[in-house]
């Protein structure tokens, strides 16, 4: 039963307004004292030619109150509906229990594809703390859209092209050795890259050598390609450890180099359509309300925009996406607006399906980062230190646990992921280990511990089978707060997808954990009362546990049974 639709049907009969129109007007008040659903009558005043207050009063007088509604009140220009608490508890809880781990899912995306471009490894460079947001936001969106029935394509668009690879080859041939790189991995490659930039200050001719080696890569020179592919292999092997820890997999690693032979057709089409304009030797596409989009430099070299446009055409042809999302920092807003507009000017209406999912900066108290100067905060170091701290906390709080290492991993990884997802994605983040691993704040450990608490209550219950719940046990305000959050979870998942905002789910399960814990402390669940009353409380506990677990899984976080 859909309560909104049922109320809309009653209101449509009393007002003569179409049911769908009334349904769209219905609101869920933020203050539960104002009811479970409210109809603002201001929009109806034009139709009915009456004051909103009078409309609310008239509708209240006309409505034959349904059995599932405990009372209807008109306050000002609002008509407020209060759902019978036992009825609402039964409806919401049994809906959760019936659907289990699929509660909140749907098939709205059936037959539709979402491409999600995220994480974007740069070859020969380590993932740093700045990659945390793109990686976990993208992964969470992948989970959310998949949960809603879409076919998702996770794309790690490798940064594997450019003169930096010529620089790296020069540095390796001058100061590196194979054994050292094999042993040191990306860290050793990064040291060589930093050294190049130190040495080029003293020996500018090194830049000419770097350009020459990159030209060899472009020309397919065997030695240059062997080194280039080796650097790529070392990098992917290194970052695979992080993805394994986060349990993230990608469907495609097609990067910049993949699109080298796919750019010329795009350039030709831009030329044929009269969109390319010469500007000081370079070729650009002029745009309204923003700077021109640079397609070819004066020396004929392509740019990020050229490759991104080629990649978009390839993805549309290959996947026929409904949406293609690009999860990158807000500093790239102009870049994406420019080349999205170029595709629109080329006459392709699917340009509207390209979405830049931007986010704020991630930093730590250690300060800013610069790959060229070697000042970076590696993501694996952050995650490993988070795991170490999580192990210490789990050992201190629960020394009796048998699988402490596994739980510490869940807690540590969850803490890092949750930190990047607990606020609106555009907000800048300062990562703090103490805040992330706090069991009492708005953190992953707090939500995970609530899940474990629910599991413990259910494990200790010991009720005989066949006991039917009496939901009159859940008429108190604390239970009502939990029920309301259970009932609204599917809508939260839908909104998270529509707004590309995983934090909506994070906020929902934080609120659910808080509401359940308040209920847990204010009301005894396992009592000597009638078993049917206890069963209702246990069903509430099981439903809360399931929704918390689903919410965490959509964020990419595990839910421990014990902590």
XYZ file of C-alpha atoms in Angstrom:
563
model
C 0.000 0.000 0.000
C 1.274 3.462 -0.939
C 0.126 5.912 1.745
C 0.759 8.987 -0.396
C -1.356 7.626 -3.234
C -4.117 6.513 -0.853
C -4.332 9.979 0.710
C -4.203 11.597 -2.737
C -7.143 9.458 -3.810
C -9.200 10.593 -0.803
C -8.304 14.239 -1.461
C -9.057 13.965 -5.177
C -12.555 12.721 -4.374
C -13.175 15.566 -1.936
C -11.644 18.375 -4.044
C -12.362 17.363 -7.624
C -8.667 17.850 -8.455
C -6.825 15.118 -10.354
C -5.259 12.494 -8.099
C -1.787 12.886 -9.621
C -1.887 16.656 -9.145
C -2.854 16.242 -5.488
C -0.157 13.594 -5.008
C 2.456 16.011 -6.367
C 1.292 18.676 -3.897
C 1.517 16.439 -0.820
C 4.482 17.071 1.455
C 6.138 15.156 4.298
C 6.552 17.699 7.122
C 10.018 17.956 8.665
C 8.321 18.412 12.051
C 6.377 15.237 12.886
C 4.070 17.309 15.097
C 2.612 18.652 11.840
C 1.581 15.186 10.666
C 2.907 12.462 8.394
C 1.570 14.102 5.230
C 0.454 17.667 4.629
C -1.451 19.296 1.786
C -0.557 22.988 1.261
C -3.798 24.469 -0.030
C -2.266 27.629 -1.493
C -2.070 26.237 -5.035
C -5.716 25.154 -4.809
C -6.886 28.679 -4.000
C -6.659 29.732 -7.679
C -8.661 26.680 -8.771
C -11.319 26.878 -6.047
C -11.317 30.679 -5.723
C -11.153 30.506 -1.936
C -8.604 31.368 0.730
C -6.220 28.467 1.527
C -7.457 28.393 5.142
C -11.048 27.978 3.991
C -10.119 25.240 1.519
C -8.307 23.296 4.283
C -11.364 23.613 6.538
C -13.809 22.586 3.790
C -11.757 19.555 2.783
C -11.508 18.421 6.372
C -15.279 18.615 6.725
C -15.888 16.674 3.496
C -13.381 13.868 3.913
C -14.545 10.537 5.227
C -11.487 9.663 7.321
C -9.860 6.389 6.161
C -9.211 3.706 8.772
C -5.431 4.030 8.525
C -5.607 7.745 9.431
C -5.809 8.541 13.138
C -6.762 12.208 12.674
C -6.894 15.060 10.176
C -6.236 18.666 11.201
C -6.315 21.942 9.329
C -3.694 24.463 10.457
C -3.642 27.739 8.556
C -3.572 26.863 4.881
C -2.437 23.273 5.495
C -4.387 20.049 5.862
C -2.367 17.625 7.977
C -2.834 13.843 8.015
C -1.693 11.726 10.958
C -1.316 8.024 10.146
C -2.246 5.502 12.807
C 1.119 4.579 14.325
C 0.519 0.846 14.643
C -0.705 0.723 11.057
C 2.271 2.692 9.758
C 4.708 0.549 11.756
C 3.257 -2.663 10.364
C 3.244 -1.318 6.807
C 6.818 -0.002 6.864
C 8.428 -2.843 8.827
C 6.797 -5.667 6.927
C 7.685 -3.985 3.652
C 11.353 -3.968 4.690
C 11.284 -7.552 5.936
C 9.486 -8.817 2.851
C 11.966 -7.253 0.415
C 15.054 -7.977 2.511
C 18.313 -6.824 0.967
C 16.465 -5.389 -2.061
C 14.401 -2.918 -0.020
C 14.636 0.458 -1.736
C 15.657 -1.049 -5.064
C 13.650 -0.701 -8.259
C 13.686 -1.513 -11.947
C 13.397 2.109 -13.099
C 16.703 1.756 -14.943
C 15.859 -1.446 -16.778
C 17.194 -1.285 -20.323
C 19.167 1.894 -19.609
C 22.922 2.344 -19.187
C 24.881 4.693 -16.959
C 28.578 5.260 -17.681
C 30.542 6.506 -14.660
C 34.056 7.874 -15.180
C 35.870 7.989 -11.837
C 39.147 7.510 -9.928
C 41.284 8.188 -13.039
C 44.708 6.760 -12.280
C 47.673 8.754 -13.559
C 50.335 6.359 -14.787
C 53.604 6.412 -12.813
C 51.987 8.444 -10.047
C 50.490 7.122 -6.810
C 46.861 7.618 -5.864
C 46.882 10.412 -3.298
C 44.374 11.657 -0.737
C 42.817 13.844 -3.445
C 41.686 10.655 -5.232
C 39.589 9.570 -2.251
C 36.478 11.528 -3.240
C 36.392 10.642 -6.938
C 36.968 6.992 -6.112
C 34.340 6.543 -3.405
C 31.724 8.919 -4.873
C 31.987 7.167 -8.223
C 31.825 3.719 -6.639
C 28.805 4.684 -4.535
C 26.971 6.086 -7.581
C 27.758 2.839 -9.410
C 26.148 0.903 -6.525
C 23.131 3.217 -6.324
C 22.306 3.147 -10.023
C 22.866 -0.597 -10.179
C 20.452 -0.939 -7.216
C 17.875 0.973 -9.262
C 18.163 -1.426 -12.189
C 20.559 0.436 -14.475
C 23.340 -1.312 -16.364
C 26.414 0.470 -15.004
C 29.786 0.829 -16.716
C 32.579 1.871 -14.362
C 35.383 3.559 -16.310
C 38.856 4.310 -14.975
C 40.040 6.848 -17.559
C 43.804 6.409 -17.260
C 46.065 9.432 -17.497
C 48.509 7.644 -19.796
C 49.523 10.228 -22.370
C 51.646 13.364 -22.516
C 55.206 14.656 -22.337
C 55.491 13.538 -18.707
C 56.194 10.053 -20.023
C 59.104 11.391 -22.033
C 60.374 12.995 -18.837
C 60.012 9.727 -16.977
C 61.914 7.763 -19.614
C 64.751 10.313 -19.506
C 64.834 10.120 -15.695
C 64.789 6.312 -15.717
C 67.580 6.003 -18.296
C 69.757 8.522 -16.464
C 69.189 7.690 -12.800
C 67.062 4.580 -12.508
C 67.442 0.816 -12.871
C 64.986 -2.006 -13.532
C 65.495 -3.821 -10.219
C 64.947 -0.608 -8.249
C 61.707 0.206 -10.095
C 60.423 -3.377 -9.808
C 61.029 -3.286 -6.066
C 59.977 0.313 -5.382
C 57.010 0.414 -7.793
C 55.174 3.679 -8.246
C 57.023 5.256 -5.340
C 60.321 4.772 -7.170
C 58.837 6.073 -10.433
C 57.580 9.128 -8.606
C 61.046 9.757 -7.132
C 62.501 9.662 -10.641
C 59.804 12.082 -11.869
C 60.562 14.494 -9.020
C 64.287 14.255 -9.692
C 63.739 15.155 -13.354
C 62.099 18.414 -12.289
C 64.955 19.153 -9.908
C 67.581 18.468 -12.567
C 65.820 20.335 -15.384
C 66.208 23.551 -13.393
C 69.961 23.140 -13.821
C 69.929 21.466 -17.241
C 67.083 22.858 -19.411
C 68.125 20.662 -22.344
C 66.539 17.733 -20.496
C 63.159 19.075 -21.640
C 64.254 18.618 -25.256
C 65.262 15.026 -24.481
C 61.851 14.429 -22.850
C 59.982 15.769 -25.883
C 62.075 13.569 -28.146
C 61.253 10.445 -26.121
C 57.551 11.256 -26.082
C 57.702 11.655 -29.875
C 59.151 8.135 -29.971
C 56.138 6.906 -27.972
C 53.817 8.624 -30.431
C 55.694 6.967 -33.315
C 55.542 3.514 -31.707
C 59.300 3.139 -31.160
C 59.858 -0.378 -29.650
C 62.098 0.726 -26.760
C 59.906 3.699 -25.884
C 56.752 1.566 -25.996
C 58.322 -1.184 -23.870
C 59.170 1.316 -21.145
C 55.811 3.110 -21.476
C 53.827 -0.140 -21.117
C 56.053 -1.287 -18.265
C 55.388 1.931 -16.335
C 51.658 1.384 -16.906
C 51.827 -2.227 -15.707
C 53.720 -1.234 -12.538
C 51.178 1.510 -11.782
C 48.084 -0.668 -12.232
C 49.658 -3.392 -10.079
C 50.293 -0.823 -7.349
C 46.819 0.775 -7.350
C 45.146 -2.654 -7.544
C 46.023 -3.092 -3.848
C 43.959 -0.003 -2.969
C 41.030 -1.065 -5.124
C 41.138 -4.523 -3.567
C 41.029 -2.985 -0.093
C 38.067 -0.809 -1.094
C 36.500 -3.735 -3.019
C 36.184 -1.674 -6.194
C 36.332 -3.093 -9.707
C 36.166 -1.287 -13.045
C 34.608 -2.406 -16.298
C 37.043 -0.409 -18.435
C 40.560 1.006 -18.103
C 40.478 2.741 -21.490
C 42.551 5.881 -20.981
C 43.880 8.807 -22.953
C 46.184 6.738 -25.167
C 43.215 4.546 -26.190
C 41.638 7.531 -27.955
C 44.695 8.613 -29.972
C 43.353 7.126 -33.204
C 39.797 8.291 -32.459
C 40.399 12.047 -32.327
C 40.934 12.823 -36.022
C 37.334 11.959 -37.044
C 36.096 14.383 -34.356
C 38.461 17.102 -35.561
C 37.382 16.495 -39.168
C 33.698 16.745 -38.232
C 34.262 19.987 -36.328
C 36.036 21.340 -39.386
C 33.326 20.176 -41.800
C 30.639 21.834 -39.673
C 32.535 25.114 -39.656
C 33.060 25.107 -35.908
C 36.880 25.230 -35.851
C 38.317 28.742 -35.833
C 42.001 29.667 -35.998
C 43.282 31.693 -33.055
C 46.994 32.634 -32.986
C 47.870 29.427 -34.780
C 45.715 27.231 -32.549
C 42.284 25.909 -33.527
C 39.373 26.528 -31.188
C 35.577 26.319 -31.000
C 34.018 29.641 -30.020
C 31.433 29.441 -27.238
C 28.946 31.860 -25.736
C 29.385 33.005 -22.122
C 32.699 31.148 -21.677
C 36.199 31.089 -23.159
C 36.790 29.218 -26.445
C 37.424 25.481 -26.241
C 40.956 24.729 -27.430
C 40.959 21.685 -29.741
C 44.435 21.832 -31.354
C 47.502 23.729 -30.162
C 49.540 25.777 -32.623
C 51.910 22.828 -33.122
C 48.959 20.546 -33.968
C 48.991 18.730 -30.630
C 45.679 17.646 -29.128
C 44.495 18.468 -25.618
C 42.406 16.984 -22.816
C 39.246 18.404 -24.394
C 40.015 16.755 -27.738
C 40.471 13.369 -26.090
C 37.424 13.802 -23.833
C 35.214 14.582 -26.841
C 36.558 11.530 -28.692
C 35.972 9.397 -25.568
C 32.372 10.629 -25.276
C 31.639 9.665 -28.885
C 33.208 6.246 -28.340
C 31.163 5.658 -25.167
C 27.923 6.733 -26.799
C 28.555 4.397 -29.735
C 29.749 1.494 -27.560
C 27.346 1.692 -24.619
C 24.491 3.933 -25.873
C 24.400 5.467 -22.409
C 21.385 7.148 -20.829
C 23.804 9.289 -18.819
C 27.581 9.571 -18.750
C 28.887 10.890 -15.428
C 32.319 12.423 -14.871
C 33.318 12.421 -11.202
C 36.079 15.021 -10.914
C 36.947 18.028 -8.748
C 35.087 21.312 -9.089
C 38.244 22.992 -10.431
C 37.448 21.277 -13.739
C 33.941 22.776 -14.019
C 34.879 25.082 -16.914
C 36.671 22.301 -18.818
C 33.571 20.100 -18.800
C 31.154 22.922 -19.573
C 33.275 23.835 -22.586
C 33.535 20.466 -24.266
C 29.946 19.484 -23.367
C 28.928 22.650 -25.246
C 31.131 21.702 -28.200
C 29.230 18.418 -28.613
C 25.947 20.310 -28.336
C 27.096 22.728 -31.057
C 27.965 19.730 -33.233
C 24.230 18.972 -33.190
C 24.068 15.988 -30.827
C 21.167 16.155 -28.359
C 22.824 13.540 -26.126
C 25.195 16.288 -25.009
C 22.508 16.948 -22.381
C 23.203 13.463 -20.972
C 26.812 14.322 -20.108
C 27.051 15.258 -16.418
C 29.984 16.637 -14.461
C 29.608 15.308 -10.911
C 31.945 17.709 -9.146
C 33.249 17.602 -5.592
C 35.345 19.642 -3.179
C 38.951 19.249 -2.162
C 40.246 16.635 0.254
C 43.189 17.638 2.398
C 44.918 16.757 5.619
C 46.646 18.903 8.189
C 49.971 18.026 6.526
C 49.200 20.638 3.868
C 48.965 20.924 0.111
C 50.222 18.450 -2.469
C 52.476 18.764 -5.496
C 53.518 15.711 -7.503
C 56.287 17.646 -9.211
C 57.909 18.601 -5.909
C 57.189 15.257 -4.229
C 54.816 16.630 -1.594
C 51.973 14.144 -1.810
C 49.899 12.282 0.768
C 49.525 8.807 -0.642
C 46.069 7.262 -0.382
C 47.472 3.840 0.538
C 49.340 5.413 3.469
C 46.156 7.113 4.663
C 44.167 3.865 4.398
C 46.872 1.761 6.034
C 47.185 4.156 8.943
C 43.403 4.214 9.288
C 43.440 0.400 9.464
C 46.169 0.460 12.123
C 44.179 2.871 14.261
C 41.032 0.796 13.734
C 42.881 -2.330 14.924
C 43.944 -0.537 18.099
C 40.392 0.664 18.774
C 38.818 -2.751 18.146
C 41.440 -4.424 20.357
C 40.728 -1.929 23.128
C 36.932 -2.030 22.895
C 36.351 -5.710 22.069
C 39.410 -7.850 22.914
C 37.227 -10.969 23.043
C 36.281 -10.879 19.347
C 37.569 -13.801 17.295
C 37.757 -12.040 13.922
C 39.276 -8.737 15.059
C 41.393 -8.292 11.925
C 38.373 -8.605 9.619
C 36.300 -6.221 11.732
C 39.154 -3.722 11.960
C 39.347 -3.773 8.170
C 35.597 -3.102 7.883
C 35.826 -0.282 10.428
C 38.974 1.307 8.997
C 37.899 1.240 5.365
C 34.382 2.296 6.315
C 35.714 5.250 8.304
C 37.685 6.587 5.331
C 34.859 6.087 2.818
C 32.202 7.542 5.127
C 34.295 10.667 5.732
C 34.274 11.444 2.013
C 30.533 10.769 1.684
C 28.949 12.228 4.807
C 28.530 15.767 3.486
C 27.350 17.369 0.259
C 30.017 16.344 -2.257
C 30.902 19.935 -3.191
C 32.082 20.609 0.364
C 35.827 20.634 1.026
C 37.028 17.925 3.430
C 39.868 17.917 5.945
C 40.562 14.290 6.785
C 41.004 13.590 10.514
C 41.694 10.103 11.856
C 40.274 10.943 15.276
C 37.000 12.208 13.801
C 36.701 9.414 11.220
C 37.122 6.639 13.808
C 34.934 8.138 16.521
C 32.358 5.597 17.728
C 30.123 8.357 19.111
C 29.920 10.865 16.276
C 28.373 10.925 12.826
C 30.789 8.329 11.523
C 30.932 4.890 9.939
C 31.961 3.204 13.220
C 28.894 4.693 14.924
C 26.542 3.402 12.220
C 28.352 0.049 12.038
C 28.154 -0.319 15.815
C 24.401 0.326 15.661
C 24.109 -2.481 13.100
C 26.074 -4.774 15.424
C 23.838 -3.732 18.340
C 20.739 -4.707 16.351
C 22.349 -8.059 15.532
C 23.133 -8.644 19.207
C 19.541 -7.902 20.266
C 18.182 -10.327 17.678
C 20.695 -13.009 18.634
C 19.667 -12.798 22.306
C 15.917 -12.753 21.625
C 15.087 -16.457 21.705
C 11.372 -16.094 20.909
C 9.485 -19.232 19.869
C 8.577 -19.409 16.174
C 5.095 -18.501 15.046
C 4.652 -15.479 17.342
C 2.738 -12.727 15.543
C 3.729 -9.105 16.214
C 1.410 -6.644 17.929
C 2.459 -3.304 16.500
C 0.587 -1.439 19.225
C 3.936 -1.815 21.034
C 5.385 0.765 18.628
C 3.034 3.677 19.199
C 5.624 5.646 21.170
C 7.383 8.632 19.622
C 10.814 6.956 19.566
C 9.526 3.988 17.553
C 7.651 6.338 15.248
C 10.894 8.159 14.404
C 12.526 4.857 13.396
C 9.478 3.790 11.367
C 9.388 7.093 9.504
C 13.023 6.669 8.439
C 12.397 3.079 7.371
C 9.445 4.146 5.239
C 11.275 7.028 3.529
C 14.477 5.123 2.672
C 13.430 4.193 -0.923
C 12.715 7.854 -1.666
C 16.164 8.761 -0.302
C 17.830 6.264 -2.648
C 15.925 7.725 -5.618
C 16.889 11.275 -4.638
C 20.545 10.271 -4.211
C 20.501 9.013 -7.805
C 18.649 12.048 -9.183
C 21.031 14.480 -7.503
C 24.172 12.312 -7.803
C 24.559 12.766 -4.030
C 25.538 9.666 -2.002
C 25.597 11.833 1.116
C 21.776 11.713 1.173
C 22.063 8.008 1.977
C 24.852 8.663 4.478
C 22.685 11.231 6.262
C 19.682 8.902 6.216
C 21.460 6.004 7.897
C 23.105 8.341 10.425
C 19.632 9.571 11.370
C 18.309 6.012 11.454
C 21.147 4.890 13.712
C 20.491 7.827 16.048
C 16.746 7.147 16.092
C 17.203 3.432 16.782
C 19.726 4.063 19.552
C 17.336 6.503 21.225
C 14.597 3.874 20.993
C 16.982 1.213 22.328
C 17.928 3.274 25.388
C 14.422 4.580 26.132
C 12.517 1.300 25.753
C 13.336 -2.221 26.836
C 13.073 -4.537 23.841
C 13.426 -7.937 25.494
C 10.926 -8.034 28.352
C 8.607 -10.487 30.118
C 5.593 -8.893 28.446
C 3.355 -10.609 25.946
C 5.539 -12.233 23.260
C 3.615 -10.467 20.495
C 4.718 -7.070 21.846
C 8.341 -8.239 22.022
C 8.040 -9.590 18.482
C 6.977 -6.164 17.202
C 10.046 -4.577 18.809
C 12.288 -7.270 17.341
C 10.788 -6.727 13.907
C 11.561 -3.022 14.257
C 15.129 -3.946 15.184
C 15.496 -6.320 12.246
C 14.110 -3.724 9.824
C 16.501 -1.067 11.156
C 19.396 -3.497 10.821
C 18.490 -4.324 7.226
C 18.145 -0.705 6.114
C 21.423 0.271 7.793
C 23.175 -2.641 6.068
C 21.666 -1.735 2.672
C 22.593 1.923 3.109
C 26.173 1.081 4.045
C 26.497 -1.305 1.100
C 25.349 1.425 -1.311
C 28.152 3.585 0.063
C 30.649 0.750 -0.369
C 30.951 -0.058 3.352
C 30.636 -3.385 5.177
C 28.291 -3.933 8.148
C 29.844 -6.090 10.915
C 27.604 -8.435 12.901
C 29.736 -7.938 16.016
C 31.926 -5.085 17.212
